[in-house]
CSV table of C-alpha atoms in Angstrom, one decimal:
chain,number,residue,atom,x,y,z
A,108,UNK,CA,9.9,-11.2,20.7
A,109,UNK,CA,7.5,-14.1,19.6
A,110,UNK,CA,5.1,-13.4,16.4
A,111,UNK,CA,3.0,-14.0,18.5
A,112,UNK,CA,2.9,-11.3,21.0
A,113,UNK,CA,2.5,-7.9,19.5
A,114,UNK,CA,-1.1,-6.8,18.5
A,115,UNK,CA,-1.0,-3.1,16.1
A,116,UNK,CA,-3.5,-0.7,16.5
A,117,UNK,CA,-3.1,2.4,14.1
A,118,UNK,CA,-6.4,3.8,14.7
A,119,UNK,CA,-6.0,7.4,14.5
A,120,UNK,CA,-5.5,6.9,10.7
A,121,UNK,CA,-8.9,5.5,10.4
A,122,UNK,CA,-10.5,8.8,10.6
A,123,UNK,CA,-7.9,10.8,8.2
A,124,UNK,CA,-8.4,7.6,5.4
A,125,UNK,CA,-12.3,7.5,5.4
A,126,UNK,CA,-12.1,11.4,5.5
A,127,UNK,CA,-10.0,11.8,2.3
A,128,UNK,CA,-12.0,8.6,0.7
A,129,UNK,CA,-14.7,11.2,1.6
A,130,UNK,CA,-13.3,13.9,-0.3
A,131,UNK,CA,-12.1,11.8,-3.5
A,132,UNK,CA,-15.4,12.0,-5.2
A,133,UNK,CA,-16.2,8.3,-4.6
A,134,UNK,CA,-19.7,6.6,-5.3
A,135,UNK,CA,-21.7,6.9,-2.6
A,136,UNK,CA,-24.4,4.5,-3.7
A,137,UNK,CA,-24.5,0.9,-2.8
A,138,UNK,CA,-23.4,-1.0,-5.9
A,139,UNK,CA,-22.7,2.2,-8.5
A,140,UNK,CA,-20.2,1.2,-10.9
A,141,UNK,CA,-16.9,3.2,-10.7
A,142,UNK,CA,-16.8,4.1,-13.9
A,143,UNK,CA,-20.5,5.8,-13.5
A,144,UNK,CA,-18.5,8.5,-11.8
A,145,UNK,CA,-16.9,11.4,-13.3
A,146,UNK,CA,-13.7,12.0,-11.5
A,147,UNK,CA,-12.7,15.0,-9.9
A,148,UNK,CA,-11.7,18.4,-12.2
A,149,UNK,CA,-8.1,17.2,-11.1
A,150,UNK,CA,-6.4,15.2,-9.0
A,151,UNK,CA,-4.6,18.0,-7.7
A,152,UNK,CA,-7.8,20.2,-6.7
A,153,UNK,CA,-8.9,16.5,-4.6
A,154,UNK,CA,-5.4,17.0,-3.1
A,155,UNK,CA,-5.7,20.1,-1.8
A,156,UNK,CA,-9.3,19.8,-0.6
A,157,UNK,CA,-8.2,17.4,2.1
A,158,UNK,CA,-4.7,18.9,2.4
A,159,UNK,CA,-2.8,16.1,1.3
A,160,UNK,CA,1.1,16.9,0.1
A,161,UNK,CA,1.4,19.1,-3.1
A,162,UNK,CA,5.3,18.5,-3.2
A,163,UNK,CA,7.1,15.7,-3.7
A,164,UNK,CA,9.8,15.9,-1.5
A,165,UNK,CA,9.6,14.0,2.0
A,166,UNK,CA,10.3,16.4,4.1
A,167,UNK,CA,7.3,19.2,2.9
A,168,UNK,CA,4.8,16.4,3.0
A,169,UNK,CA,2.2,15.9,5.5
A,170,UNK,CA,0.8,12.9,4.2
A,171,UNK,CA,-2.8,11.3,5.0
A,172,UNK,CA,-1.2,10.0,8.4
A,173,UNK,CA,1.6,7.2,6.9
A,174,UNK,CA,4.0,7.8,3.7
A,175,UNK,CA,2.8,8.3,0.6
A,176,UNK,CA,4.9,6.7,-2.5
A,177,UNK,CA,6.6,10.2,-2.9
A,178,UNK,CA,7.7,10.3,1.0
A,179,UNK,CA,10.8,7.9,0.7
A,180,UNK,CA,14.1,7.6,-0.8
A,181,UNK,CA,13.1,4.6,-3.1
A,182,UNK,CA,11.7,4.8,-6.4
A,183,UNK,CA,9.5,2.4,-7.0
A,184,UNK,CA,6.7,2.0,-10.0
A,185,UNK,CA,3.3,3.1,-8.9
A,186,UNK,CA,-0.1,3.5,-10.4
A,187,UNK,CA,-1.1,6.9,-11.7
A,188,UNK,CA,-4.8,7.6,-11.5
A,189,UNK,CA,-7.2,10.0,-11.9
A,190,UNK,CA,-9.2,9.0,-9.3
A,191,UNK,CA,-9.2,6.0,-6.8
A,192,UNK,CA,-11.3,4.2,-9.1
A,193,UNK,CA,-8.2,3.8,-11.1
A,194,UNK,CA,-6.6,2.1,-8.3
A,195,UNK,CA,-8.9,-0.8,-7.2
A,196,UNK,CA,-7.5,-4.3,-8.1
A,197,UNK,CA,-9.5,-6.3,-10.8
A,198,UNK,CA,-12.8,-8.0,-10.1
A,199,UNK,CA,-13.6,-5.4,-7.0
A,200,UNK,CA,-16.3,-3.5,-9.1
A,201,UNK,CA,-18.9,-2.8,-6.3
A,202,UNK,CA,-16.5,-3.3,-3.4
A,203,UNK,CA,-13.7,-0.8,-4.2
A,204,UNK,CA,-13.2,1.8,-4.1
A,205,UNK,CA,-15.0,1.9,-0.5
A,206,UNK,CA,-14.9,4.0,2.8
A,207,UNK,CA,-13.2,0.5,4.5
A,208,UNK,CA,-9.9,-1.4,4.3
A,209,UNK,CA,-9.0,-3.4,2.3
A,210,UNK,CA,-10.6,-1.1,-0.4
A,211,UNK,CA,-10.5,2.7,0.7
A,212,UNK,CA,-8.0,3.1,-2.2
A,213,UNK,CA,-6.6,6.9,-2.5
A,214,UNK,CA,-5.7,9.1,-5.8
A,215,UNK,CA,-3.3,11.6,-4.2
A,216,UNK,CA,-1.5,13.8,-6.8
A,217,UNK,CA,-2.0,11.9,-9.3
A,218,UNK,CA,-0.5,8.8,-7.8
A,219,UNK,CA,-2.8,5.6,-6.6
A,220,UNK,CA,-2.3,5.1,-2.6
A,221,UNK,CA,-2.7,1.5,-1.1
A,222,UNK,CA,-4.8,1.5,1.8
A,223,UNK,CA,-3.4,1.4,5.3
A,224,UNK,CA,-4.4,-1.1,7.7
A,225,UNK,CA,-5.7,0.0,10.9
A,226,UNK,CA,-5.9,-3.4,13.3
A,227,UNK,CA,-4.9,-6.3,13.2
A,228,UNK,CA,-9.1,-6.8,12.6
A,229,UNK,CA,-8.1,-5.5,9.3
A,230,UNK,CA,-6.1,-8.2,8.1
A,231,UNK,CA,-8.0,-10.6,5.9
A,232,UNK,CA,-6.0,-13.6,7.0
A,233,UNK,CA,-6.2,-14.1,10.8
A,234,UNK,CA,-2.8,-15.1,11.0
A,235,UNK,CA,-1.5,-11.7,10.1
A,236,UNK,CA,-1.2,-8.7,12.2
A,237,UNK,CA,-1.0,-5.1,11.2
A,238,UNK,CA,2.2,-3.1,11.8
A,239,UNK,CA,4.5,-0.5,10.4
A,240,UNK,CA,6.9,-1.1,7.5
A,241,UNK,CA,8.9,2.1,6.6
A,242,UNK,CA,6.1,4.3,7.7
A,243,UNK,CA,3.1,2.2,6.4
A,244,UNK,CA,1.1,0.3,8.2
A,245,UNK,CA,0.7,-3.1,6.2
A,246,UNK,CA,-0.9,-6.6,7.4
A,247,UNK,CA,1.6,-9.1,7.5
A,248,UNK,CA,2.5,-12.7,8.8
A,249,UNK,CA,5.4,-12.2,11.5
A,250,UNK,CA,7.9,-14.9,11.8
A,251,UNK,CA,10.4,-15.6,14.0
A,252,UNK,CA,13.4,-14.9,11.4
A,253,UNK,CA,15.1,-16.8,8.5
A,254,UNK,CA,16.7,-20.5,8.9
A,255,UNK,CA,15.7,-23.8,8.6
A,256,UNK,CA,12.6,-23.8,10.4
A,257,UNK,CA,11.3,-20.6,7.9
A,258,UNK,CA,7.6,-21.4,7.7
A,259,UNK,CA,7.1,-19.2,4.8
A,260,UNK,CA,7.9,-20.5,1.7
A,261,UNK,CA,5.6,-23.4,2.5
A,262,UNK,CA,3.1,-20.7,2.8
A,263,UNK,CA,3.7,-18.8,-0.6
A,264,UNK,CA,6.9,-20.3,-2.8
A,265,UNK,CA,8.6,-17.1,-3.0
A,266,UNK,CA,8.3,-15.5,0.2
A,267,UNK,CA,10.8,-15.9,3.1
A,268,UNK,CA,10.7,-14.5,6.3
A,269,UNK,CA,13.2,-11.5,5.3
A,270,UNK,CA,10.9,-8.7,5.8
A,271,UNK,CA,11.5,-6.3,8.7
A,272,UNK,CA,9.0,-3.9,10.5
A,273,UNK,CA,10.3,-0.8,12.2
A,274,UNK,CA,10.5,-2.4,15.7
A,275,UNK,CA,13.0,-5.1,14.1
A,276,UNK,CA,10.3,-7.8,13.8
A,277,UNK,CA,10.8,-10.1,10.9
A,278,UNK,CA,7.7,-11.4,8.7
A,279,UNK,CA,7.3,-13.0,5.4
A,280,UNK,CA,8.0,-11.2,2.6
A,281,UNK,CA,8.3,-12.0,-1.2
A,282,UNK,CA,12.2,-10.4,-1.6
A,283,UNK,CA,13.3,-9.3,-4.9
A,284,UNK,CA,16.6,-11.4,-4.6
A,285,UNK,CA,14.1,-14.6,-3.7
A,286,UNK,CA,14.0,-17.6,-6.1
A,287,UNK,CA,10.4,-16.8,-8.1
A,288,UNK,CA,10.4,-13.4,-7.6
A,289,UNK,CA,11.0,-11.0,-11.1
A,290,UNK,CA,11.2,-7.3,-11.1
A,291,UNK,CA,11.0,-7.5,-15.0
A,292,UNK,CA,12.4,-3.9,-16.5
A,293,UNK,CA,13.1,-3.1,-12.9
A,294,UNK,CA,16.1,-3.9,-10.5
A,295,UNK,CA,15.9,-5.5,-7.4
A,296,UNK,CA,17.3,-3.5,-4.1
A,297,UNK,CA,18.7,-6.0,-2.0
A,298,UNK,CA,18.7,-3.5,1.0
A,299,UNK,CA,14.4,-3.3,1.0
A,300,UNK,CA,13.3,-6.6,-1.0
A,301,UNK,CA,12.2,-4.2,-3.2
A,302,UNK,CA,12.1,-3.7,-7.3
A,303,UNK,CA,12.8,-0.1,-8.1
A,304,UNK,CA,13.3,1.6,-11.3
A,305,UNK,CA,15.3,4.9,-12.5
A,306,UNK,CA,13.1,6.1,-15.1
A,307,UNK,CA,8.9,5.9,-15.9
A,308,UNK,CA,10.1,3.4,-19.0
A,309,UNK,CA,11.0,1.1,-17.2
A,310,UNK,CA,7.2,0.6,-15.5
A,311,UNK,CA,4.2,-1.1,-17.4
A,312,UNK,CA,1.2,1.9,-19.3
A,313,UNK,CA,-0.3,3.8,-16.8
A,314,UNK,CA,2.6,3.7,-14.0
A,315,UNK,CA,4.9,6.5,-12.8
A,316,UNK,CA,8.4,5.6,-11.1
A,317,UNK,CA,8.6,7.9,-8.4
């Protein structure tokens, strides 16, 4: 199957995100700072507002609609928060968090969620297309698997086309085990591309391994 012929739709998680944004205790007016805004009691209360998981185990979580960091067998290094405020990436005062991808940011038990893509309208780069990597729906460039031809480390140095969705389609993905790629305290799992730790140490202030 070409790159070029699947188009994503994940629509039906639209409505859960914006409706735990909603319930997150996120500014509401046009251009308040973040940090104008007390956050919730605790993160846990938010949690169970909008029903989100209270345990961390896979199989008792419901989830906002797609994994959250807790849901799989990897432990990986992810931002704790208070609110989803503490999640937004820097220079997106104003913008994040917001009710709309790529900033509807979520604080859910503690932990920052990345927001899900919905369509491929989502994607900031028009070459990219929104589907499902273990569970999560992600925007990513798909390519037609790894050889000579691989067009993406002319895109980004360290990526290769070695991701894989879960319908098997490859796309380009920054692997741990690819030349310019560090997972610093971490170690890389050669299985998922992915750096994963064993213990909170090993992650930077302000990040939990789970």
């Amino acid at each position: 199957m070409s790159a070029s012929s699947r188009r994503r739709s994940f629509a039906p998680w639209a409505v859960l995100a914006a409706g735990l944004w909603a319930a997150s205790g996120c500014p509401t007016n046009e251009g308040e700072s973040p940090e104008s805004t007390p956050p919730p009691d605790s993160t846990l209360e938010a949690t169970n507002t909008t029903e989100a998981p209270t345990s961390t185990g896979a199989a008792d979580s419901t989830g906002p609609g797609w994994p959250l960091p807790t849901d799989d067998e990897l432990l990986t290094c992810v931002r704790t928060c208070e609110g989803p405020w503490d999640c937004c990436p820097p220079n997106t005062q104003g913008l994040c968090p917001g009710p709309a991808y790529p900033y509807n940011y979520m604080c859910i038990d503690g932990l920052c969620v990345t927001p899900p893509c919905v369509a491929d309208s989502d994607c900031l780069d028009e070459s990219e297309q929104c589907v499902s990597v273990r569970g999560a729906p992600r925007c990513v460039r798909l390519c037609d698997g790894p050889g000579d031809d691989d067009p993406c480390p002319a895109i980004e140095s360290d990526q290769t086309c070695s991701g894989v969705d879960d319908e098997g389609q490859t796309f380009c993905f920054a692997h741990c085990d690819n030349t310019g790629v560090f997972c610093g305290n971490t170690t890389c799992d050669s299985a998922t591309g992915e750096c994963v730790c064993s213990s909170k140490g090993q992650c930077q202030s302000n990040w939990d391994c789970v």
